[in-house]
Amino acid sequence: EHWKELEETGRLSSKLISRVWRDIDKEVQDQLVDIMKKFDLLHQDQRTMAMNGECIYFVPLVIRGESNPEDLVKRGRDILVDFGVPLFVSAATPGMPIPHGIYFRLIVNLLAVEELGEQPPVLRYNCALLHDGPFNIILSHIPLSGTIKVQVQLRIISSSNSKDKDPNSEKEREKIAERKDNLILAFLKDNPTRMAEGCTKIRRDLLDTLD
């Protein structure tokens, strides 16, 4: 069960580490994990540690499943607004593709600097969904061009009196769509600089991890 979860989501539990390395002393296990951290192979999830004391790591490198980047986002009643055009990150050397291994290291570094909050990241072999406050950060590795696509979305929670109804039903989606423009205008009015500041921070974090 834990091994399947690792391959599908990149979540590595301390229980699986102890089981796989059962013939290795705990002190040596910790040293091996520290080495993996040093080389940006995994990131420790501080949320689960704070919530239930369980030690969980994210290891993008071992994920086998692929997905359409758009399918990573669970829309629910949230209004999602794409901010500007996607950012495409390419290698400094023209014509040189970014290896998938660099993409995995980028994900690990971003997990360490973004404000993940209560929502866990969604990781796949070819794409990832991270969260920073009210923003979604969708990254995807494009093998044909060897580039990394980054799309930032603003996530506005749409309060509804029909919380017991399915937010993904056609009728509910139509109601949310009708209120979309008003919700966006209200958010920007109350937070005039939040979107620009948030996207500037995300861009800076992205560039810092690539240095």
PDB file of N, CA and C in Angstrom, residues 3 20-21 41 53-54 57 75 83 91 111 140 159 167 175 203:
ATOM      1  N   TRP A   3       4.010   1.472  -0.844  1.00  0.00           N
ATOM      2  CA  TRP A   3       4.832   1.501  -2.050  1.00  0.00           C
ATOM      3  C   TRP A   3       4.024   1.992  -3.246  1.00  0.00           C
ATOM      4  N   VAL A  20      11.780  -0.819   4.217  1.00  0.00           N
ATOM      5  CA  VAL A  20      12.736  -1.107   3.143  1.00  0.00           C
ATOM      6  C   VAL A  20      14.159  -1.201   3.684  1.00  0.00           C
ATOM      7  N   TRP A  21      14.470  -0.345   4.644  1.00  0.00           N
ATOM      8  CA  TRP A  21      15.822  -0.314   5.228  1.00  0.00           C
ATOM      9  C   TRP A  21      15.846  -0.963   6.612  1.00  0.00           C
ATOM     10  N   LEU A  41      16.517  15.510  -3.707  1.00  0.00           N
ATOM     11  CA  LEU A  41      15.782  14.339  -4.161  1.00  0.00           C
ATOM     12  C   LEU A  41      14.447  14.182  -3.443  1.00  0.00           C
ATOM     13  N   GLY A  53       2.034  14.302  13.520  1.00  0.00           N
ATOM     14  CA  GLY A  53       3.329  13.768  13.923  1.00  0.00           C
ATOM     15  C   GLY A  53       3.912  12.741  12.977  1.00  0.00           C
ATOM     16  N   GLU A  54       3.208  12.470  11.871  1.00  0.00           N
ATOM     17  CA  GLU A  54       3.706  11.494  10.901  1.00  0.00           C
ATOM     18  C   GLU A  54       4.741  12.144   9.989  1.00  0.00           C
ATOM     19  N   TYR A  57       7.587  12.352   3.248  1.00  0.00           N
ATOM     20  CA  TYR A  57       8.461  13.044   2.304  1.00  0.00           C
ATOM     21  C   TYR A  57       7.832  12.997   0.913  1.00  0.00           C
ATOM     22  N   ARG A  75     -11.691  21.756  -9.044  1.00  0.00           N
ATOM     23  CA  ARG A  75     -12.280  23.090  -9.111  1.00  0.00           C
ATOM     24  C   ARG A  75     -13.301  23.336  -8.007  1.00  0.00           C
ATOM     25  N   PHE A  83      -3.402  33.853 -14.565  1.00  0.00           N
ATOM     26  CA  PHE A  83      -2.735  35.153 -14.481  1.00  0.00           C
ATOM     27  C   PHE A  83      -1.732  35.260 -15.620  1.00  0.00           C
ATOM     28  N   ALA A  91      16.611  25.962 -21.039  1.00  0.00           N
ATOM     29  CA  ALA A  91      18.015  25.925 -20.625  1.00  0.00           C
ATOM     30  C   ALA A  91      18.755  27.151 -21.155  1.00  0.00           C
ATOM     31  N   LEU A 111       8.765  23.186  -3.317  1.00  0.00           N
ATOM     32  CA  LEU A 111       8.020  22.699  -2.156  1.00  0.00           C
ATOM     33  C   LEU A 111       8.576  23.284  -0.864  1.00  0.00           C
ATOM     34  N   SER A 140       4.608  21.920 -15.694  1.00  0.00           N
ATOM     35  CA  SER A 140       4.624  20.721 -16.532  1.00  0.00           C
ATOM     36  C   SER A 140       5.906  20.692 -17.345  1.00  0.00           C
ATOM     37  N   SER A 159     -18.375  31.327  -2.055  1.00  0.00           N
ATOM     38  CA  SER A 159     -19.290  30.855  -1.012  1.00  0.00           C
ATOM     39  C   SER A 159     -20.642  30.570  -1.646  1.00  0.00           C
ATOM     40  N   PRO A 167     -20.756  20.588  -6.447  1.00  0.00           N
ATOM     41  CA  PRO A 167     -20.253  21.790  -7.117  1.00  0.00           C
ATOM     42  C   PRO A 167     -19.828  21.550  -8.556  1.00  0.00           C
ATOM     43  N   LYS A 175     -24.154  28.409 -12.071  1.00  0.00           N
ATOM     44  CA  LYS A 175     -24.361  29.435 -11.047  1.00  0.00           C
ATOM     45  C   LYS A 175     -23.046  30.117 -10.678  1.00  0.00           C
ATOM     46  N   ARG A 203       7.434  33.994  -9.230  1.00  0.00           N
ATOM     47  CA  ARG A 203       8.453  34.086 -10.288  1.00  0.00           C
ATOM     48  C   ARG A 203       9.851  34.153  -9.668  1.00  0.00           C
TER      49      ARG A 203
END
